[in-house]
PDB file of C-alpha atoms in Angstrom:
ATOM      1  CA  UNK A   1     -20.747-172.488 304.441  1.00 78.00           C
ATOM      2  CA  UNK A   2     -23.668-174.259 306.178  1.00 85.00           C
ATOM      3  CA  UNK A   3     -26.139-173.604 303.985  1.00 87.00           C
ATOM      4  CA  UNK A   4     -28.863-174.951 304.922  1.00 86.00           C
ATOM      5  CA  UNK A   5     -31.773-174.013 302.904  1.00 85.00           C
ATOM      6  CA  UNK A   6     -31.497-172.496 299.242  1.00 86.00           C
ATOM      7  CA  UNK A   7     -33.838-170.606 296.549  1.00 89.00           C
ATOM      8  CA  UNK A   8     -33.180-169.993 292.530  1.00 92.00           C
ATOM      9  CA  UNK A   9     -34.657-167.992 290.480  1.00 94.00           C
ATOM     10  CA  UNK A  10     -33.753-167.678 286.374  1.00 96.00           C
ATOM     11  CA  UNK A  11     -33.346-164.276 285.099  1.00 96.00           C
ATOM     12  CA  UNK A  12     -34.767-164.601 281.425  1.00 96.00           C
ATOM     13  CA  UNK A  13     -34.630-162.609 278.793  1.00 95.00           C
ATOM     14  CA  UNK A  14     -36.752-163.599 275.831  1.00 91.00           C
ATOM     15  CA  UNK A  15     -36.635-167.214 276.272  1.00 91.00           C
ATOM     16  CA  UNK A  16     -32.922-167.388 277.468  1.00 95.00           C
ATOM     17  CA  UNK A  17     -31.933-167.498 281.146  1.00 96.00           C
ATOM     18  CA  UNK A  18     -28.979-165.464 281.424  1.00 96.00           C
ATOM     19  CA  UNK A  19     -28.903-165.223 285.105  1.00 95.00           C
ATOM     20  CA  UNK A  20     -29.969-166.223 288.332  1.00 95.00           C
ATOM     21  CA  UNK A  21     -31.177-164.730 291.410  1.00 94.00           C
ATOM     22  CA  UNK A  22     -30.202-166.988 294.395  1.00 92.00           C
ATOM     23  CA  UNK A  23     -30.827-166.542 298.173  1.00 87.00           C
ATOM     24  CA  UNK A  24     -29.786-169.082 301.111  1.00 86.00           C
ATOM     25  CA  UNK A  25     -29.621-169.284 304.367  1.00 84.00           C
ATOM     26  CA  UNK A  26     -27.026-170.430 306.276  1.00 86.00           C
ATOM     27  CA  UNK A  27     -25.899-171.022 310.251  1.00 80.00           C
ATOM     28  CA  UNK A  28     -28.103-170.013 312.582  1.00 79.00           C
ATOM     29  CA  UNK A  29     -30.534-168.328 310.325  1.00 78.00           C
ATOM     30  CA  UNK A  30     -33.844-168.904 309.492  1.00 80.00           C
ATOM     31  CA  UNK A  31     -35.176-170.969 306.973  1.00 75.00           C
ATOM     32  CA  UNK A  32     -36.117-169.170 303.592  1.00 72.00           C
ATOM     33  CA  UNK A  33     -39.241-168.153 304.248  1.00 76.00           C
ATOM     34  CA  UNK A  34     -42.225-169.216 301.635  1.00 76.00           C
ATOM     35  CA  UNK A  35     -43.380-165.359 300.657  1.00 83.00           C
ATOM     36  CA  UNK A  36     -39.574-165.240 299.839  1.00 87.00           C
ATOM     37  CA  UNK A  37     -40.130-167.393 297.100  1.00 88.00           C
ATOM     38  CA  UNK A  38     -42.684-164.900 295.512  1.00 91.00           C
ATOM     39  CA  UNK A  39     -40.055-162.052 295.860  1.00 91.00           C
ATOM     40  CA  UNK A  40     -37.291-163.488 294.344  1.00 92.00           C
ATOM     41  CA  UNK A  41     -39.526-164.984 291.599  1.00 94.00           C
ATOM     42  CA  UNK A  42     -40.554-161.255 291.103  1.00 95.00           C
ATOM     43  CA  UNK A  43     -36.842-160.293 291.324  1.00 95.00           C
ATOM     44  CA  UNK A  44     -35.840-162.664 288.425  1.00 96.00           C
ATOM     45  CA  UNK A  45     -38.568-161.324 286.420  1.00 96.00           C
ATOM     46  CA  UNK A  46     -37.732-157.546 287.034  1.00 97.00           C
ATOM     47  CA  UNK A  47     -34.275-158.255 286.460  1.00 96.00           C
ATOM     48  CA  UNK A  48     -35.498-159.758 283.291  1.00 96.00           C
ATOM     49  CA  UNK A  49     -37.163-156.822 281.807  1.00 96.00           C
ATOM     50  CA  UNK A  50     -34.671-154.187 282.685  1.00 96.00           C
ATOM     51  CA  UNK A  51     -31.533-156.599 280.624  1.00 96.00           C
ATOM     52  CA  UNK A  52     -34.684-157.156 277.908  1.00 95.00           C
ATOM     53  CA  UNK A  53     -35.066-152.944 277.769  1.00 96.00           C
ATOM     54  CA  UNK A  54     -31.138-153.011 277.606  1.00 96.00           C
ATOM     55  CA  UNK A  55     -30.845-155.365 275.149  1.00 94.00           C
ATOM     56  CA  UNK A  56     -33.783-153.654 273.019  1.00 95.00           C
ATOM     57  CA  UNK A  57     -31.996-150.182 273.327  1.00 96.00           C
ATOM     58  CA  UNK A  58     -28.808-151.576 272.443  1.00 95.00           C
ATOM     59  CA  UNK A  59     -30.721-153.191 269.060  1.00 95.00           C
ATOM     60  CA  UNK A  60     -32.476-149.703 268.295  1.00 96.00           C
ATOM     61  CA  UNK A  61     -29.097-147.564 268.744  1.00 96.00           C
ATOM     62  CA  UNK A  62     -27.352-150.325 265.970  1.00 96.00           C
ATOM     63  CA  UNK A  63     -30.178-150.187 263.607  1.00 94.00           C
ATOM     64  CA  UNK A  64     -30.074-146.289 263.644  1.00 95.00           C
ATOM     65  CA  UNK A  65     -26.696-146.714 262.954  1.00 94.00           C
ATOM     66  CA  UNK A  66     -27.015-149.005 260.022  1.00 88.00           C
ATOM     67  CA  UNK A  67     -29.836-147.300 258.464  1.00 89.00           C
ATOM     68  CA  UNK A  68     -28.144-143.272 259.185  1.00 91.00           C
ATOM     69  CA  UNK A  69     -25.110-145.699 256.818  1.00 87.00           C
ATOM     70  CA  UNK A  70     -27.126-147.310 254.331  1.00 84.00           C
ATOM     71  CA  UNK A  71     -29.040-143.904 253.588  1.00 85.00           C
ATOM     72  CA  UNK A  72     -25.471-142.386 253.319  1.00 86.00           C
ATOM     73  CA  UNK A  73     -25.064-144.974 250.467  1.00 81.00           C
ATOM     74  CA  UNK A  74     -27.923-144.148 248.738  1.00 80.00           C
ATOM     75  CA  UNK A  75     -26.950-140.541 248.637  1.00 84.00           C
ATOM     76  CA  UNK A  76     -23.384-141.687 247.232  1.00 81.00           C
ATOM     77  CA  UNK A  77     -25.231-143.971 244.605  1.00 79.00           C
ATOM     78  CA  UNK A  78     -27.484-141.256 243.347  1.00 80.00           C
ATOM     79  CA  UNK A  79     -24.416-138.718 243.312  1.00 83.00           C
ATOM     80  CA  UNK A  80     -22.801-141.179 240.494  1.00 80.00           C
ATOM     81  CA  UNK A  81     -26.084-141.076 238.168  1.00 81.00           C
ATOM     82  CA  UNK A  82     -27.053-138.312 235.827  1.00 86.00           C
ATOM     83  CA  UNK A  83     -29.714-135.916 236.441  1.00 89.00           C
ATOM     84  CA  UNK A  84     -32.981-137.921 235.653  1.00 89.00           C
ATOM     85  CA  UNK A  85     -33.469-136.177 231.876  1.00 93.00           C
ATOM     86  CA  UNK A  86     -31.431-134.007 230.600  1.00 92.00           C
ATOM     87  CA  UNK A  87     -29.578-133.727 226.969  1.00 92.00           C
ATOM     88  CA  UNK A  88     -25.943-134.369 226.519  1.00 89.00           C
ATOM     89  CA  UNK A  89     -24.458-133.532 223.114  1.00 88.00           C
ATOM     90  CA  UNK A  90     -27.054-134.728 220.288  1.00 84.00           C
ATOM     91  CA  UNK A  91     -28.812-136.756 222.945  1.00 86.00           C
ATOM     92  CA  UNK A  92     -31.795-136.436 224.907  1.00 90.00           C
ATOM     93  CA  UNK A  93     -32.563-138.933 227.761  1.00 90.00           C
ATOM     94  CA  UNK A  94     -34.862-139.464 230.313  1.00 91.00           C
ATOM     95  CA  UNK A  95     -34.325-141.803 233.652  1.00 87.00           C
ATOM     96  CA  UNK A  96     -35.572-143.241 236.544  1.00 84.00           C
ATOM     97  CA  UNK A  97     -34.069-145.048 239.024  1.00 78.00           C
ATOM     98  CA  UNK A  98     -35.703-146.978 242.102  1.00 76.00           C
ATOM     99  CA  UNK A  99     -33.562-148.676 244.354  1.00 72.00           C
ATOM    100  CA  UNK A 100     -34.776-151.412 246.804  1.00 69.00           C
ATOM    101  CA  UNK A 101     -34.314-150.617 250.699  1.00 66.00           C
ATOM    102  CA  UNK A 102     -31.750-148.293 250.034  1.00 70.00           C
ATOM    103  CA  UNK A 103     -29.411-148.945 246.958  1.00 74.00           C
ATOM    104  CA  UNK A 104     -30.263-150.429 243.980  1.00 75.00           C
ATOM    105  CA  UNK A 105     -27.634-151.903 241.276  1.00 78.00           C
ATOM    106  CA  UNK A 106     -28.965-150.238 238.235  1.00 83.00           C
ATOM    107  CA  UNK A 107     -26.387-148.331 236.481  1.00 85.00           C
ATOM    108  CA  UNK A 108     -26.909-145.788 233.644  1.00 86.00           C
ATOM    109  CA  UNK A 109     -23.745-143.379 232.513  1.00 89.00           C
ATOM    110  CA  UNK A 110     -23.954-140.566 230.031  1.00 90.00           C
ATOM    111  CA  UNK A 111     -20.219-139.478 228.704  1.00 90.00           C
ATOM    112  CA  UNK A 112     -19.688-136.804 225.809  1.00 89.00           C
ATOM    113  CA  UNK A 113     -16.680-138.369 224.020  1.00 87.00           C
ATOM    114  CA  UNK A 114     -16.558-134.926 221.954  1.00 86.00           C
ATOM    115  CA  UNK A 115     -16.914-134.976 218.193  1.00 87.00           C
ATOM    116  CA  UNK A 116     -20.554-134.549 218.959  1.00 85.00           C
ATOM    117  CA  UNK A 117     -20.599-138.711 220.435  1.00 87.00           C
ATOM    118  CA  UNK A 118     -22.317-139.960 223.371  1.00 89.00           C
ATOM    119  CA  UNK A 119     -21.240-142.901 224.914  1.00 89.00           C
ATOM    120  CA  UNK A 120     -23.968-144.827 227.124  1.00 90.00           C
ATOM    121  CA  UNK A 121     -23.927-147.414 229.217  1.00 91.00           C
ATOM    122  CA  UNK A 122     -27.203-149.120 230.866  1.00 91.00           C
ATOM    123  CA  UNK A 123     -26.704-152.277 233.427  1.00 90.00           C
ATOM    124  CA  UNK A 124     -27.978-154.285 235.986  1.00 88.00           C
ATOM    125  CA  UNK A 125     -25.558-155.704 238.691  1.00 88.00           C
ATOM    126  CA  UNK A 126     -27.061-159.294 239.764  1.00 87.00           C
ATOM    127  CA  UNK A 127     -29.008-159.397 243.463  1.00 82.00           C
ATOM    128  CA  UNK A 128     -29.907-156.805 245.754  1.00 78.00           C
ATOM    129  CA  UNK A 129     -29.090-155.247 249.024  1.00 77.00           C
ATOM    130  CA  UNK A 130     -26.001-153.338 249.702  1.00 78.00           C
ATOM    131  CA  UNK A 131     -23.095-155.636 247.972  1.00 80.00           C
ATOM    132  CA  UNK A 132     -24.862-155.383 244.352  1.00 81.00           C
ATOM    133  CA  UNK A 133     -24.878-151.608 244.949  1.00 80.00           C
ATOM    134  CA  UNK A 134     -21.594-151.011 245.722  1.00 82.00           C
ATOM    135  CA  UNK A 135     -20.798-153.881 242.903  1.00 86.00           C
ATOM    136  CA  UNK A 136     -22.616-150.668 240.896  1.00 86.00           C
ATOM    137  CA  UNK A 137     -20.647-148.478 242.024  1.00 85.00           C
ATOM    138  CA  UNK A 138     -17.223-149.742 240.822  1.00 88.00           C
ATOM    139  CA  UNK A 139     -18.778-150.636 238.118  1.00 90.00           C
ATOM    140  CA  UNK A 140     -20.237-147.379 237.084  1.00 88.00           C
ATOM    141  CA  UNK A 141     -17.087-145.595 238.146  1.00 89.00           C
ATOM    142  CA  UNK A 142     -15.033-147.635 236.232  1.00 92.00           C
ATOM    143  CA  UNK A 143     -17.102-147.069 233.232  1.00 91.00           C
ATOM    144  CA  UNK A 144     -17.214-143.641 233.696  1.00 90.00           C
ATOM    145  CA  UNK A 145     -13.575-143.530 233.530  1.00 92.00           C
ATOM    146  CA  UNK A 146     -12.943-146.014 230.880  1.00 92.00           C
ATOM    147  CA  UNK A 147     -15.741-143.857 228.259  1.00 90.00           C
ATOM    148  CA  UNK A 148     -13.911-140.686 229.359  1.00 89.00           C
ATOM    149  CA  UNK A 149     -10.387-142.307 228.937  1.00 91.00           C
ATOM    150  CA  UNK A 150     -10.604-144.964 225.687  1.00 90.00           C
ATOM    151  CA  UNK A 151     -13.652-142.992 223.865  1.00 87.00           C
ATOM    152  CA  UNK A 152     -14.004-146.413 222.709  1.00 89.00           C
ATOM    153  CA  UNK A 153     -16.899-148.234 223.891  1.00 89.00           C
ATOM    154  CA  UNK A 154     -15.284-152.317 222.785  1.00 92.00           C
ATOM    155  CA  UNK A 155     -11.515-150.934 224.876  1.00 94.00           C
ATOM    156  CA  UNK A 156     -13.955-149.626 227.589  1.00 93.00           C
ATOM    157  CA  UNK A 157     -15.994-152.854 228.480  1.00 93.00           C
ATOM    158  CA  UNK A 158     -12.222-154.996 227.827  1.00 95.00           C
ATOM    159  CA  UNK A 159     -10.972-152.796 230.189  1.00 94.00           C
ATOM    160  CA  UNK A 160     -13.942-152.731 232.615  1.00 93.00           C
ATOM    161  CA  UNK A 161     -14.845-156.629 232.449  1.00 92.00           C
ATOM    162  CA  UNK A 162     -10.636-156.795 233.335  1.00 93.00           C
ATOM    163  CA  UNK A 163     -11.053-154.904 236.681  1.00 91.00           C
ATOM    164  CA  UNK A 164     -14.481-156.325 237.741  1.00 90.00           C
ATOM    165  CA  UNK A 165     -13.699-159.955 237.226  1.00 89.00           C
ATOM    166  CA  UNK A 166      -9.671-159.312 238.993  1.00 89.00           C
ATOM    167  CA  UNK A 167     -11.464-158.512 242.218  1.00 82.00           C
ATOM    168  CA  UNK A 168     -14.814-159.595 242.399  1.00 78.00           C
ATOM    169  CA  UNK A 169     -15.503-161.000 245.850  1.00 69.00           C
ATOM    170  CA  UNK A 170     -18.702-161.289 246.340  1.00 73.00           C
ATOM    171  CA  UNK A 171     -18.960-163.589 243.189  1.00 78.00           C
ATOM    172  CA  UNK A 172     -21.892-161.224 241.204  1.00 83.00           C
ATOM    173  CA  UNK A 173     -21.845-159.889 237.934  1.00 85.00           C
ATOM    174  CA  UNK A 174     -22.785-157.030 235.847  1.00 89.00           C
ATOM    175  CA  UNK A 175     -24.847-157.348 232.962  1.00 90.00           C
ATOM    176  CA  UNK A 176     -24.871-154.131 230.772  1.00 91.00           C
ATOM    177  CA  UNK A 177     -25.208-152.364 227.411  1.00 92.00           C
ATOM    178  CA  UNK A 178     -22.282-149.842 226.162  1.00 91.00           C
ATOM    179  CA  UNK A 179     -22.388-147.817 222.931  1.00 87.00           C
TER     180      UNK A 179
END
């Protein structure tokens, strides 16, 4: 190759060097000049800030993603919860729920059992974030159907405690009132 003379410059993004910017001269050609050295500095550092802009884009596309997702979920979650007052058979209720960031694992269900009975069921599902609420969800669902189906409130949470503890992955729990 007959290199002869050789400059390196890192390409960093953040604090990372992910690349380098090399010039050399080889043969019969001249040495690498000194101003060079300035250039290719300011090469590397260009080079830099366009991956960092990349990178940053990148980060802002997946976050728009995650949030357009997580905002979906909310929707879903409030979808499963009654109307914040209302009166069901002989019973009038009132509720709020806030979630956190975007879900929360508060659960409330309202189900006429007929024979003018209401069964209720208030809970909490333990942490927060997205896994608790979706823990709510099942939970709330399988309430839901449980009340509808047994009309029993002791066969429902049997029946319910059954299914959540069978495939509970994330290793949470739900504590709740049913009557």
């Amino acid at each position: 190759l007959q290199i002869h003379s050789a400059l390196c410059a890192p390409v960093c993004v953040n604090s990372d060097v992910v690349g380098l910017v090399y010039l050399d001269a080889r043969g019969a050609e001249d040495r690498v000049q000194s101003e060079v050295t300035a250039f290719c500095d300011g090469v590397a550092r260009l080079a830099g800030l366009c991956l960092a802009n990349l990178k940053s884009a990148a980060l802002d596309k997946r976050r728009m993603s995650i949030e357009r997702e997580l905002e979906a979920a909310r929707a879903a979650q409030r979808a499963l919860l009654p109307r914040e007052q209302g009166l069901l058979a002989r019973v009038r209720y009132a509720m709020r729920v806030i979630p956190g960031a975007f879900v929360a694992g508060d659960l409330l269900e309202l189900k006429d059992l007929g024979d003018g009975l209401v069964g209720v069921a208030v809970g909490d599902v333990m942490g927060h974030g997205v896994g608790p609420g979706l823990m709510m969800a099942r939970a709330q669902a399988a309430l839901s159907l449980g009340l509808s189906r047994l009309r029993d409130p002791v066969a429902c949470v049997t029946e319910v405690n059954r299914f959540l503890a069978s495939s509970n992955l994330m290793g949470t729990f739900v504590t709740a009132w049913v009557g």
